[in-house]
Short mmCIF file of C-alpha atoms and ligand atoms in Angstrom, two decimals:
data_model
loop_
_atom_site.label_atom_id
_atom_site.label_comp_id
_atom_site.label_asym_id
_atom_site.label_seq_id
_atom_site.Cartn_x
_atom_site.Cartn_y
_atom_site.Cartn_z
CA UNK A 107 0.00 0.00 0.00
CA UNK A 108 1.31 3.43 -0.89
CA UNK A 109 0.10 6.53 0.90
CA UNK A 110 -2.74 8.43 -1.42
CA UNK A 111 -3.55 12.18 -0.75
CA UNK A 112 -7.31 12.62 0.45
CA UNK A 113 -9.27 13.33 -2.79
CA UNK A 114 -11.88 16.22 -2.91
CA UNK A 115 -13.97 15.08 -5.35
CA UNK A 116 -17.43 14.47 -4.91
CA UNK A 117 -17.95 11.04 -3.11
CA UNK A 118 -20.38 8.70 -2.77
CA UNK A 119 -18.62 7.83 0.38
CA UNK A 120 -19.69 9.35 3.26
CA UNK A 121 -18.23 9.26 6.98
CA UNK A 122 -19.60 6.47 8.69
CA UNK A 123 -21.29 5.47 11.36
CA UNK A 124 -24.05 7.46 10.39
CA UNK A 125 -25.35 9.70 12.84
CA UNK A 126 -29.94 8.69 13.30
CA UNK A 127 -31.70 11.37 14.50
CA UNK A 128 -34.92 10.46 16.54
CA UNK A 129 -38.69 12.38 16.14
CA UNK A 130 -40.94 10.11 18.53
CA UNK A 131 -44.52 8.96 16.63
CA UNK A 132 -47.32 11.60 18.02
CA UNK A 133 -49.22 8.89 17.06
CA UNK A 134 -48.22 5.53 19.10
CA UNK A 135 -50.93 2.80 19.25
CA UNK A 136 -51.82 2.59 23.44
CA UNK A 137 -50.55 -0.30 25.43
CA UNK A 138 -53.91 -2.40 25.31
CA UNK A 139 -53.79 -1.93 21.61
CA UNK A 140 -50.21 -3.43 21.05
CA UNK A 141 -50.82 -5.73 23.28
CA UNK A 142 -53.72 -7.17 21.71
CA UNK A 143 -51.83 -7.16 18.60
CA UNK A 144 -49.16 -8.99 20.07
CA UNK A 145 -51.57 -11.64 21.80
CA UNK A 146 -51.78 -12.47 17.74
CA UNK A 147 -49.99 -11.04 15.92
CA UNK A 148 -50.05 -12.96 12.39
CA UNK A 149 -47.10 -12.41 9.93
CA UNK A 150 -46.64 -8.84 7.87
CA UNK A 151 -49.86 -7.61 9.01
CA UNK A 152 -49.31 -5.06 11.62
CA UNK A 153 -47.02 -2.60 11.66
CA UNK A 154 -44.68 -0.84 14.86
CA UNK A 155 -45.09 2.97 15.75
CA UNK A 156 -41.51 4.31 14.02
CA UNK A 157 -39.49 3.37 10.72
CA UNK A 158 -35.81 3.98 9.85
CA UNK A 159 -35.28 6.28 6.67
CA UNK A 160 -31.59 6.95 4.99
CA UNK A 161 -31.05 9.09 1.68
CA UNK A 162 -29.04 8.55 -0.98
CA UNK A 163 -27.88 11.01 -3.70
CA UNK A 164 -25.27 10.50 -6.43
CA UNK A 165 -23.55 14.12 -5.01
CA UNK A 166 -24.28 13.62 -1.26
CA UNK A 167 -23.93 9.60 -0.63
CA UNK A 168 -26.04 8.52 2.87
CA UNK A 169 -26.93 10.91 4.84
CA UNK A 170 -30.29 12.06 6.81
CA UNK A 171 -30.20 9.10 9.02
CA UNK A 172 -33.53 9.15 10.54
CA UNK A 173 -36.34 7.00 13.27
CA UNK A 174 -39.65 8.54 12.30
CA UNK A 175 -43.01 7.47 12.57
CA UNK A 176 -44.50 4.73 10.73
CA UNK A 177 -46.29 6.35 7.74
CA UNK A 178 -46.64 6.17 4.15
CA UNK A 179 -43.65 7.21 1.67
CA UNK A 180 -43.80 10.28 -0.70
CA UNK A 181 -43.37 8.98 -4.05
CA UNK A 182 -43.31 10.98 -7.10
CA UNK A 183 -45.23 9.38 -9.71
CA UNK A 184 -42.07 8.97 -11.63
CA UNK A 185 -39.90 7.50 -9.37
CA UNK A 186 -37.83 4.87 -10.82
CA UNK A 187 -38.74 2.19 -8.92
CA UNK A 188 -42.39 2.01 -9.98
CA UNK A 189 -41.43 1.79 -13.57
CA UNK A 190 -37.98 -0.36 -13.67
CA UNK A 191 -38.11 -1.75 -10.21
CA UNK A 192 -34.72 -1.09 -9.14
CA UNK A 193 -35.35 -2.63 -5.22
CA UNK A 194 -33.96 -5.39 -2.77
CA UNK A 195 -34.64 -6.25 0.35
CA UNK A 196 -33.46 -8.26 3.04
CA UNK A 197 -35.24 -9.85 6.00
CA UNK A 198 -34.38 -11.09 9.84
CA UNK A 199 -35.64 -11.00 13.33
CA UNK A 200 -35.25 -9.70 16.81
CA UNK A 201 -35.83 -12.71 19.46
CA UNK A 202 -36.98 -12.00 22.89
CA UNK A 203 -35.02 -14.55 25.31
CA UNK A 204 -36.17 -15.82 28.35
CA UNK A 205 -34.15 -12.39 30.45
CA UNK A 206 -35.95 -10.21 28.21
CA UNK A 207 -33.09 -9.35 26.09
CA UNK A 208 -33.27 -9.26 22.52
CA UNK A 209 -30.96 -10.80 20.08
CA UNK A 210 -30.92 -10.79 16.21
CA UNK A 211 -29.22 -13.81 14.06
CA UNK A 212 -26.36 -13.06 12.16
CA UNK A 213 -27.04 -10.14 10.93
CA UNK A 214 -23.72 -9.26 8.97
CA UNK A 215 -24.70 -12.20 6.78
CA UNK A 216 -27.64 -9.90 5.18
CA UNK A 217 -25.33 -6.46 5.59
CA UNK A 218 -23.29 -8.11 3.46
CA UNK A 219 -26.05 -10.15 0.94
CA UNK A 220 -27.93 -6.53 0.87
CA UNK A 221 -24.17 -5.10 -0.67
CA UNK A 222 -24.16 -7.84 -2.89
CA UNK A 223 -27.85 -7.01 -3.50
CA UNK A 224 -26.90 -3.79 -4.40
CA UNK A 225 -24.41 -4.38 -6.24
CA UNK A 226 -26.69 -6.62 -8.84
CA UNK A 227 -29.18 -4.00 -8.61
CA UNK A 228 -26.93 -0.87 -9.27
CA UNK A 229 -27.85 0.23 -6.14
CA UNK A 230 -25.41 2.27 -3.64
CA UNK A 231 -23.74 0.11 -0.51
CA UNK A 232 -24.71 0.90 2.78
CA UNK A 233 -21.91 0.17 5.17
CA UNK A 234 -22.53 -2.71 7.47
CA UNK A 235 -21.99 -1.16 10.85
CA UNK A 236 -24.67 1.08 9.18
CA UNK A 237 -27.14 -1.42 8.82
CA UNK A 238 -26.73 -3.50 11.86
CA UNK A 239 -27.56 0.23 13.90
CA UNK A 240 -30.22 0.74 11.50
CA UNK A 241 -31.75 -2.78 13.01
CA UNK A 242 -30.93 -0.94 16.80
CA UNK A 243 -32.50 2.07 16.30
CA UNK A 244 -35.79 -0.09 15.48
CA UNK A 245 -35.33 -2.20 18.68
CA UNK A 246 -34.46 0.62 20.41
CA UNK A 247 -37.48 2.74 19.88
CA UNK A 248 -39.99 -0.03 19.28
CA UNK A 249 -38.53 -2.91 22.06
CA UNK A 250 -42.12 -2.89 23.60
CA UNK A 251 -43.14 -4.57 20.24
CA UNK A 252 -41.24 -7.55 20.12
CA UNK A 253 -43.39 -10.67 21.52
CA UNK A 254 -42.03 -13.13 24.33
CA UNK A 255 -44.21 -15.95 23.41
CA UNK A 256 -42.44 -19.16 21.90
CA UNK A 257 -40.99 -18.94 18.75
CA UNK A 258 -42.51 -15.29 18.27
CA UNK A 259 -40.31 -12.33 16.90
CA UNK A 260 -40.68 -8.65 15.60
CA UNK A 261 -39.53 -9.33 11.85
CA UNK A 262 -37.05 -6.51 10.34
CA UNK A 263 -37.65 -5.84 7.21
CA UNK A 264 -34.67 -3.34 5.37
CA UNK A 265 -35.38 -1.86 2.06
CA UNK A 266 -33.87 0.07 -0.63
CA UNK A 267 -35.74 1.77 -3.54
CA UNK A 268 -34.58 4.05 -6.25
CA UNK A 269 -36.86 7.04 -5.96
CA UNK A 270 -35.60 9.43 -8.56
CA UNK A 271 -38.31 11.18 -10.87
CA UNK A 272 -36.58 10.48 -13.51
CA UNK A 273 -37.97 7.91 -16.71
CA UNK A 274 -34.88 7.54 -18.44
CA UNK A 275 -33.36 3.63 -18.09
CA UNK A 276 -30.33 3.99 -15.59
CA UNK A 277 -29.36 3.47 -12.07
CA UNK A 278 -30.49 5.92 -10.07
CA UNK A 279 -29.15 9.11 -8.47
CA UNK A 280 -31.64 9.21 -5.50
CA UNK A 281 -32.26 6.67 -3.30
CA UNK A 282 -33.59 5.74 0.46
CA UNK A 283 -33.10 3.14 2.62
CA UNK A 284 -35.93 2.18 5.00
CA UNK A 285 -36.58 0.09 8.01
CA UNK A 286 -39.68 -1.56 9.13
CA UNK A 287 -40.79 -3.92 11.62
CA UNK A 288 -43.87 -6.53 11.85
CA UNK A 289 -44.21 -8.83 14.67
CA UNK A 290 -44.45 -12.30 13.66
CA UNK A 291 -46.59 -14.95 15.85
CA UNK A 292 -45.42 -18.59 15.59
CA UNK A 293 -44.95 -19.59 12.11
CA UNK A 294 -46.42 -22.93 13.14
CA UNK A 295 -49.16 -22.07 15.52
CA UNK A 296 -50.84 -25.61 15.94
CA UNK A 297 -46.69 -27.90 15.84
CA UNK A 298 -44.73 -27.75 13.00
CA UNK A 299 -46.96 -29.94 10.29
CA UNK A 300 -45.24 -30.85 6.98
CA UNK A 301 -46.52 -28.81 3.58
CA UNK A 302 -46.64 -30.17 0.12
CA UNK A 303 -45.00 -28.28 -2.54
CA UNK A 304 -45.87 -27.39 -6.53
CA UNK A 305 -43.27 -27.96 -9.22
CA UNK A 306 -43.55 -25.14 -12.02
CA UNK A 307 -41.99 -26.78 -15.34
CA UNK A 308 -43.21 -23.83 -17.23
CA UNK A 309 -41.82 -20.72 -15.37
CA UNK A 310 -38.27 -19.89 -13.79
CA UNK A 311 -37.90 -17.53 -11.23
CA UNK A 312 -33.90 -16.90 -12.25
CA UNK A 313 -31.59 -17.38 -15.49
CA UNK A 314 -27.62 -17.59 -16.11
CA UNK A 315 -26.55 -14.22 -15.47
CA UNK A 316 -29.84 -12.70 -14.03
CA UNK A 317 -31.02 -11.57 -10.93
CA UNK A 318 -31.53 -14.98 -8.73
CA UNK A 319 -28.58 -14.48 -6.29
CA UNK A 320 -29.91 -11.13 -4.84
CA UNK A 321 -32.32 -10.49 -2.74
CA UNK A 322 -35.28 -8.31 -4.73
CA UNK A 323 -38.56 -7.92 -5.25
CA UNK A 324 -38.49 -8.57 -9.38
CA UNK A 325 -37.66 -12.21 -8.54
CA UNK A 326 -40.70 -12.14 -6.05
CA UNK A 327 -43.09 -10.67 -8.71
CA UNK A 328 -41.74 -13.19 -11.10
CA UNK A 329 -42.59 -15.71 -8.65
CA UNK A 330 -45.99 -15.12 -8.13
CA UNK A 331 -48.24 -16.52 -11.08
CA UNK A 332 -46.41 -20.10 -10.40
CA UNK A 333 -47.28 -19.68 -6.35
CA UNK A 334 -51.02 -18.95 -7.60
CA UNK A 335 -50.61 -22.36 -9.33
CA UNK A 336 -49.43 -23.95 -6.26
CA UNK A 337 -52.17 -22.77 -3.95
CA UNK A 338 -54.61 -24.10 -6.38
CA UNK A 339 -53.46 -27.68 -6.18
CA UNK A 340 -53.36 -27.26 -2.57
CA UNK A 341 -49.73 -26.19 -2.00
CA UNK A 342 -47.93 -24.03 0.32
CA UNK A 343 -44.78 -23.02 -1.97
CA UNK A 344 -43.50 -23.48 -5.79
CA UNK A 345 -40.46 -24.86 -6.32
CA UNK A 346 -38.45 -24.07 -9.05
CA UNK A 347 -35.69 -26.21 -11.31
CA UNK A 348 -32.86 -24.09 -13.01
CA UNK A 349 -33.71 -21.95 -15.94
CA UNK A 350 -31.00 -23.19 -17.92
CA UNK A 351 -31.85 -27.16 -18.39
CA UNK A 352 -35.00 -27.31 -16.71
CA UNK A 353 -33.89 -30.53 -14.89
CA UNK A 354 -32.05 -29.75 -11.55
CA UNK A 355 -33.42 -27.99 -8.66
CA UNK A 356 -33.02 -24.07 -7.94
CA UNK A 357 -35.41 -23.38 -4.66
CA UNK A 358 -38.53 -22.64 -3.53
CA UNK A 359 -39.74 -18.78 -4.34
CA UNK A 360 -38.90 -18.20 -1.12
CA UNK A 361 -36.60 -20.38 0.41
CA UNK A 362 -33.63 -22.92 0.15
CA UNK A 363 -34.05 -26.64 0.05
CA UNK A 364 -32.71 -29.81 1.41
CA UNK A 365 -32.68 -33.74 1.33
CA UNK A 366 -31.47 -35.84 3.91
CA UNK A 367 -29.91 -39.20 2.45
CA UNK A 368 -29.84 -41.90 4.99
CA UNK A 369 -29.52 -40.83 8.55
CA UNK A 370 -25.74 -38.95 7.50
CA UNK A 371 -25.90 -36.92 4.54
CA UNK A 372 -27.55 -33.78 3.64
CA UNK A 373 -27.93 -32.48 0.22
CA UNK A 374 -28.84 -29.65 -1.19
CA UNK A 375 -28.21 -27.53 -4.25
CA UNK A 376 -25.14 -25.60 -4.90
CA UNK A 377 -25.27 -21.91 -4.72
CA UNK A 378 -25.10 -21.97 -8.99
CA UNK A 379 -25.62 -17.96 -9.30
CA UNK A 380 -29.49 -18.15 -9.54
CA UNK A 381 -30.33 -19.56 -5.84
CA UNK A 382 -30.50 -17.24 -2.94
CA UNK A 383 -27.63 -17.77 -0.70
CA UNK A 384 -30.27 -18.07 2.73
CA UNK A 385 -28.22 -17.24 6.12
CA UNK A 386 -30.51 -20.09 7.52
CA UNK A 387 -29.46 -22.40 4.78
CA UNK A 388 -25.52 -21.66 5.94
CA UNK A 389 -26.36 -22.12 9.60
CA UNK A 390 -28.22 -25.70 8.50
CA UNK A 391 -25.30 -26.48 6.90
CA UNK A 392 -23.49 -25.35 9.85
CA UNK A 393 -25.38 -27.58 12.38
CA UNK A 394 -25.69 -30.31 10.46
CA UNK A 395 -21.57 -30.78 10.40
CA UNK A 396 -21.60 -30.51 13.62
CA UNK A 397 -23.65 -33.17 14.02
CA UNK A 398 -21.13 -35.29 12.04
CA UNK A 399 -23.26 -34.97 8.99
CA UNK A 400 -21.39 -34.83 5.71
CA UNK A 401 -23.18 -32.61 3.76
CA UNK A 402 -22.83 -32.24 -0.01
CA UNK A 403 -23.70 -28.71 -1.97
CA UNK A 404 -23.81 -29.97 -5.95
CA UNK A 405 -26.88 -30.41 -8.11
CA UNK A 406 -30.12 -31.75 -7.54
CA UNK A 407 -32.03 -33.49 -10.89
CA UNK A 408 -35.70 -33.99 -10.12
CA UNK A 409 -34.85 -37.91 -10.83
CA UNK A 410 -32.94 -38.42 -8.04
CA UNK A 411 -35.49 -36.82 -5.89
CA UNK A 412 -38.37 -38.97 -7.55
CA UNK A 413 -35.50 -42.12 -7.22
CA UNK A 414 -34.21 -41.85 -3.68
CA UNK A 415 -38.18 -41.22 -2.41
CA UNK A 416 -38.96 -44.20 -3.98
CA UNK A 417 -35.64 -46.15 -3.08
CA UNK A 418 -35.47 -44.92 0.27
CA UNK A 419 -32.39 -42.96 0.38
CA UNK A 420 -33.93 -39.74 0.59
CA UNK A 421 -35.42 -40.13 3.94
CA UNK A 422 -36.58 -36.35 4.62
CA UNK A 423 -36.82 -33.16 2.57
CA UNK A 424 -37.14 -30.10 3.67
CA UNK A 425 -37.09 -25.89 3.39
CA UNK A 426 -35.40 -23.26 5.80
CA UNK A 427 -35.74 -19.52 5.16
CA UNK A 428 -35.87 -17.10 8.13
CA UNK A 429 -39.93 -16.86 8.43
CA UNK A 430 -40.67 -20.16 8.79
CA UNK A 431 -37.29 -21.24 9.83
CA UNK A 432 -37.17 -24.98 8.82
CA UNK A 433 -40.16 -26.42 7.03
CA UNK A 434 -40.93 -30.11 6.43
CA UNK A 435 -41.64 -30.99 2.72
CA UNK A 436 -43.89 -34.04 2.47
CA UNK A 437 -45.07 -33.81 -1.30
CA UNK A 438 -44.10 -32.69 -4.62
CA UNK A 439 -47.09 -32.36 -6.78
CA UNK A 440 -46.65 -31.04 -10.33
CA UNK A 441 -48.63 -31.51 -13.80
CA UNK A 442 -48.34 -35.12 -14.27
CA UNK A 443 -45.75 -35.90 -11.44
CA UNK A 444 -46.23 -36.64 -7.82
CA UNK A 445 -43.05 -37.15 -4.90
CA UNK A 446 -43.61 -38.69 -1.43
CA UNK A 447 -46.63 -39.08 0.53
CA UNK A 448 -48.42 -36.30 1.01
CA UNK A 449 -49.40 -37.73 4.46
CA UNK A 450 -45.68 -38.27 5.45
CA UNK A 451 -44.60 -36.58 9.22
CA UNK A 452 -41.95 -34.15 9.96
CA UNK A 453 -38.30 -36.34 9.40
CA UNK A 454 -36.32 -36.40 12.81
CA UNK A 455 -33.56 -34.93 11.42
CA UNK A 456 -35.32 -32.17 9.95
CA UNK A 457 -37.26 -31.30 13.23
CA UNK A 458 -33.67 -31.94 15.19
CA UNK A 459 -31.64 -29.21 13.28
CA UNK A 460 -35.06 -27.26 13.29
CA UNK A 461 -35.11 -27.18 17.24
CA UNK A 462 -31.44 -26.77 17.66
CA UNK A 463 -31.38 -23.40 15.19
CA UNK A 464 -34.33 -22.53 17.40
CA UNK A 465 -32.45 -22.84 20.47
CA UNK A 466 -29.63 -20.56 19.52
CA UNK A 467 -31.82 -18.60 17.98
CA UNK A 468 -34.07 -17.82 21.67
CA UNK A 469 -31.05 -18.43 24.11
CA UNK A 470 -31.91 -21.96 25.27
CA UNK A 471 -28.61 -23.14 23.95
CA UNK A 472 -25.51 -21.99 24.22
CA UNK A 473 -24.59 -19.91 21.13
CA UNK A 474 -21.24 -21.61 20.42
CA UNK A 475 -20.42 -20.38 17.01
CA UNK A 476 -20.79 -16.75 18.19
CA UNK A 477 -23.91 -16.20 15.97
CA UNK A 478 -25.98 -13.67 17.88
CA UNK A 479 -25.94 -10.34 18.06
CA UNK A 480 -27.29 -8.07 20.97
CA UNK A 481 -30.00 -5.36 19.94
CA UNK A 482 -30.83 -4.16 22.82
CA UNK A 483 -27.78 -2.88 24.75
C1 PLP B 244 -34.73 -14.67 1.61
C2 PLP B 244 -34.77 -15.86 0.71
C3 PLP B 244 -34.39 -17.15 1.13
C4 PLP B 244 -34.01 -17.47 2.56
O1 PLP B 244 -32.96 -16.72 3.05
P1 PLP B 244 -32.72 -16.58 4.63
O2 PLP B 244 -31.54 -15.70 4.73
O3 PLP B 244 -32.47 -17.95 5.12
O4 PLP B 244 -33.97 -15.99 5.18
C5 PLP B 244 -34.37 -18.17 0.19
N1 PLP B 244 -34.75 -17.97 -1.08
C6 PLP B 244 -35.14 -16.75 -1.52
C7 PLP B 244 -35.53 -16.59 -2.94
C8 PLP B 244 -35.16 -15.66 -0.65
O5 PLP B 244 -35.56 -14.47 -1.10
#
């Protein structure tokens, strides 16, 4: 490294840690009210008192670090992001343990996957100490939402839009960078129960070279006629094989999957560009190696699902995203094609990496790879 002379040019870099400023909500729902929110509080439905807001300009960089009240967003019709959808978003949660501290789950893993995110996106960086107090702030001014029931959480949900009025096709020069929380009741309110899953052969939700790998809403909205398909034949997800050869498997629209083989090996597909790279996939594969698991990460063809179902070497499949944290898969159902038994129960190994994730997750465990971070302090 050679010594460089500060440059005076205009940066997008600005001096970090950003600075939040705080105006309280005039407006905060009363005790009873939360509470009775809490008492149920469904997934994405209800909304905390305040929300995080950072700008971006092409001239400025972040700045106008803010904790406001929750309230809509001032658009201009224009704005890029209604017309081209430059947007990502990433997604975690703030766990209440059993002290009445509250803890989030790796969160550096989505600083950084939001970067990468941005990077697909043409979107600007935010800093990762930036993001991580962007989560605080939240917890800080809206701690008295987070729910203490089992496996409840107040879901964070960071966003980035491009909101210049401007209709010409580039990256944008104005941005913002919001935070907003939902509390999130047990994803599983009556036990974990196992969910059967539609196979779209006629849409992807990712190609070579496109967009699968970050985290944004285009791959979402591209996602959403095949998951209309799937709740008509009475399933909870799509899954999707690679847009290339149409004969491995990517993921769901949502989330990552896996296939135990035997009692000792877990499988599941290798991060090939177009899959989402989930933090809760990582920590599975995590868990499971401790376990003494070998685990492979290569590709999936739908035959050797259909094959080792039918063999018996596939002895469990399952999904694992943050929301739902690890789902059992009992059935694929798809035009002309059917996997497993749609009446199967949750695999033991599935519902023994589910609990242990869990455990770190709420405190009951000891959190030996160093995988929580405090919000609340
Ligand atoms: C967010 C997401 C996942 C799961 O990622 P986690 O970090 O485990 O929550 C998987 N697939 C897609 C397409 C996603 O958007």
């Amino acid at each position: 490294m050679t010594d460089t002379a500060p440059t005076e040019t205009a940066s997008t870099e600005t001096a970090y840690p950003l600075q939040f400023s705080l105006v309280p909500s005039t407006d905060q729902r009363a005790e009873a009210d939360r509470e009775s929110i809490l008492a149920d509080p469904g997934f994405g439905k209800h909304f905390t008192d305040h929300m995080v807001s950072i700008d971006w300009t092409i001239d400025e960089g972040w700045h106008d670090a803010r904790v406001t009240a929750y309230g809509p967003l001032q658009l201009d019709p224009a704005s890029s992001v209604l017309h081209y959808g430059q947007e990502i978003f990433e997604g975690l949660k703030a766990y209440r343990h059993a002290d009445g501290s509250v803890w989030t789950f790796r969160p550096h893993k989505n600083a950084e996957r939001m970067q990468r995110s941005a990077r697909r996106l043409a979107l600007p960086e935010l800093a990762a100490e930036d993001f991580i107090e962007s989560i605080k702030q939240m917890v800080r001014v809206d701690g008295a939402w987070i729910p203490s029931a089992p496996e409840t959480s107040l879901y964070l949900r960071p966003f980035m839009i491009a909101n210049e009025s401007f209709l010409g096709v580039r990256a944008a020069h104005r941005v913002g960078y919001y935070v907003i929380a939902s509390p999130a009741g047990a994803y599983f309110a009556n036990g974990v129960a196992p969910v059967k899953i539609w196979l779209t052969t006629e849409y992807s939700r990712a190609g070579r070279g496109g967009t699968g790998s970050a985290k944004c809403g285009g791959n979402y909205a591209a996602s959403l006629l095949p998951q209309m398909e799937a709740y008509e034949n009475g399933c909870a997800q799509v899954l999707f094989l690679d847009g290339e050869t149409g004969s491995h498997i990517d993921e769901l629209g949502g989330m990552n999957v896996f296939f135990v083989h035997g009692t000792d090996t877990l499988v599941t597909p290798r991060l090939t560009g177009a899959i989402l790279e989930g933090v809760t996939r990582d920590s599975i594969i995590q868990l499971a190696r401790d376990r003494g698991m070998t685990v492979e990460e290569r590709d999936v063809t739908l035959d050797e699902w259909r094959l080792g179902i039918e063999s018996g070497e596939i002895t469990e499949v399952f999904a694992c995203g943050t929301a739902a944290v690890v789902t059992p898969i009992s059935q694929l159902k798809g035009h002309g094609i059917s996997i497993g038994d749609p009446d199967a129960p949750a695999g033991e190994i599935t519902m023994a990496l589910r609990q242990e994730l869990t455990d770190i997750q709420y405190g009951r465990v000891p959190d030996r790879h160093g995988w929580l971070t405090r919000l609340d302090a």
